[in-house]
XYZ file of C-alpha atoms in Angstrom:
202
model
C 97.303 72.957 52.130
C 98.967 75.282 49.631
C 100.976 72.415 48.167
C 97.812 70.311 47.737
C 95.920 73.147 46.023
C 98.820 73.999 43.706
C 99.356 70.336 42.794
C 95.667 69.724 42.047
C 95.278 72.850 39.927
C 98.522 72.126 38.083
C 97.321 68.643 37.145
C 93.923 69.935 36.027
C 95.418 72.750 33.961
C 98.013 70.496 32.335
C 95.314 67.998 31.314
C 92.264 70.113 30.491
C 93.752 73.155 28.752
C 95.658 71.258 26.009
C 92.634 69.065 25.283
C 90.268 72.048 25.101
C 92.620 74.116 22.971
C 93.304 71.164 20.670
C 89.608 70.509 20.140
C 88.769 74.135 19.388
C 91.853 74.510 17.190
C 90.659 71.580 15.113
C 86.957 72.434 14.913
C 86.756 76.161 15.699
C 83.243 77.625 15.716
C 81.915 74.312 14.382
C 82.703 72.486 17.647
C 79.595 70.374 18.456
C 78.231 69.776 21.950
C 79.339 66.146 21.594
C 82.873 66.932 20.470
C 83.497 63.337 19.384
C 80.961 63.698 16.560
C 83.171 66.396 15.063
C 85.988 63.967 14.274
C 84.935 63.139 10.734
C 86.518 60.789 8.217
C 89.239 61.952 5.858
C 87.878 64.303 3.224
C 84.920 65.269 5.425
C 84.336 68.122 7.855
C 81.767 68.853 10.543
C 78.963 71.259 9.579
C 76.889 72.596 12.513
C 74.162 73.840 10.143
C 73.554 70.522 8.355
C 71.237 67.907 9.762
C 69.320 68.099 13.024
C 72.303 68.663 15.313
C 74.987 69.097 12.690
C 76.892 66.266 11.049
C 79.906 65.321 8.982
C 79.593 66.358 5.357
C 81.611 65.479 2.275
C 81.697 68.041 -0.539
C 81.453 66.811 -4.126
C 83.893 67.574 -6.925
C 82.456 71.093 -7.242
C 82.695 71.763 -3.523
C 78.930 71.553 -2.946
C 77.400 69.817 0.081
C 74.114 68.002 -0.408
C 73.631 66.563 3.059
C 75.143 64.446 5.792
C 77.832 62.027 4.712
C 77.739 58.329 5.454
C 78.657 57.798 9.111
C 82.220 56.633 9.577
C 83.350 55.277 12.929
C 86.964 56.118 13.681
C 89.000 53.906 15.965
C 90.229 56.869 18.033
C 86.637 57.980 18.660
C 85.612 54.475 19.728
C 88.526 54.310 22.174
C 87.637 57.769 23.550
C 84.005 56.766 24.049
C 84.993 53.536 25.808
C 87.269 55.507 28.142
C 84.510 58.036 28.833
C 82.078 55.171 29.511
C 84.480 53.629 32.036
C 85.085 57.007 33.702
C 81.381 57.857 33.988
C 80.466 54.346 35.146
C 83.057 54.456 37.921
C 82.052 57.943 39.092
C 78.251 57.624 38.766
C 77.865 55.912 42.132
C 79.883 58.627 43.879
C 77.883 61.384 42.176
C 74.627 59.637 43.123
C 75.722 59.445 46.764
C 76.611 63.148 46.861
C 73.363 64.212 45.147
C 71.263 62.003 47.409
C 72.982 63.474 50.465
C 72.285 66.999 49.219
C 68.627 66.105 48.628
C 68.440 64.701 52.155
C 69.977 67.848 53.663
C 67.565 70.029 51.673
C 64.436 68.061 52.620
C 65.247 66.670 56.074
C 67.723 69.276 57.277
C 71.464 68.983 58.027
C 72.482 66.011 60.143
C 69.294 63.996 59.510
C 68.949 60.871 57.403
C 66.227 59.451 55.207
C 64.179 56.515 56.363
C 64.798 53.288 54.442
C 61.810 54.031 52.187
C 62.934 57.629 51.654
C 66.452 56.427 50.859
C 65.163 54.155 48.091
C 62.723 56.758 46.747
C 65.412 59.462 46.545
C 67.852 57.087 44.833
C 65.292 55.859 42.294
C 64.083 59.420 41.601
C 67.623 60.665 40.971
C 68.613 57.753 38.732
C 65.329 57.980 36.801
C 65.742 61.730 36.256
C 69.272 61.259 34.882
C 68.002 58.557 32.516
C 65.207 60.832 31.259
C 67.660 63.668 30.658
C 70.034 61.311 28.820
C 67.199 60.139 26.557
C 65.521 63.427 25.693
C 68.342 66.015 25.834
C 70.309 65.532 22.621
C 72.114 68.874 22.570
C 74.333 69.098 25.637
C 75.900 72.451 24.829
C 73.626 74.611 27.003
C 73.561 72.281 30.063
C 77.323 71.826 29.756
C 77.909 75.580 29.726
C 75.917 76.224 32.889
C 77.215 73.129 34.679
C 80.711 74.345 33.850
C 79.950 77.550 35.734
C 78.973 75.510 38.791
C 82.185 73.495 38.495
C 84.194 76.731 38.484
C 82.583 77.724 41.778
C 83.148 74.311 43.353
C 86.718 73.823 42.145
C 88.038 77.337 42.778
C 85.781 79.280 45.159
C 85.380 76.666 47.905
C 89.105 75.837 48.088
C 89.653 79.573 48.479
C 87.187 79.678 51.359
C 88.877 76.712 53.042
C 92.281 78.253 52.485
C 91.159 81.493 54.124
C 89.471 79.713 57.050
C 92.521 77.535 57.729
C 95.057 80.306 57.132
C 97.886 80.646 59.601
C 99.609 83.574 57.925
C 98.649 86.709 56.051
C 99.952 85.136 52.838
C 97.619 82.159 53.249
C 94.659 84.490 53.714
C 95.723 86.467 50.649
C 95.884 83.283 48.566
C 92.413 82.263 49.772
C 90.930 85.660 48.944
C 92.701 85.659 45.560
C 91.175 82.282 44.699
C 87.709 83.514 45.680
C 88.062 86.700 43.629
C 89.371 84.710 40.656
C 86.413 82.299 40.925
C 83.892 85.162 41.021
C 85.537 86.780 37.995
C 85.557 83.532 36.013
C 81.952 82.861 36.980
C 80.884 86.295 35.721
C 82.689 85.863 32.403
C 81.385 82.318 31.906
C 77.832 83.323 32.800
C 77.932 86.235 30.343
C 79.229 83.957 27.559
C 76.635 81.275 28.298
C 73.737 83.745 28.262
C 75.096 85.322 25.073
C 75.226 81.906 23.390
C 71.685 81.052 24.450
C 70.350 84.394 23.191
C 72.252 84.184 19.886
C 70.825 80.705 19.202
C 67.232 81.724 19.896
């Protein structure tokens, strides 16, 4: 169990931290909610205060910015979007199954299943709600911040609980408790930062 947890967290840290640090190092405070829109053409830079949701701008000879620059599609961004599309498409069915199961447990109670009609209604309602959100929510920064907090709980707190429940030694129990405490601490910090960002934008 310990080896599995350490391996999973090591892979996640080695992949996510460099990408996050690289993106923020490049864009800083101007990092948009859709980070791919911040990769502007040469001679341009992303301005979060220009346009509706920010855009790439190109200063003139005097250094003045008059508005959004002409959109320029970079090959690296296209490749990244295609990869994200493939990843989301492959995982959407799994996420739908999990969400539908949670809805069933909440409405019907644990261990009970929907009828055939309820199964179809729950699936259609979930898919339709995700489509509506995708159409009308253009700024993903706030939902992403709060969903990130939930991910922290799922990815760190629950493994800690399992580790503590399945512990055979005092060290295993200590590791489980440490993971739970770390998750609670990260959740508090992330929640404070998310609320601060929401208040500062209002």
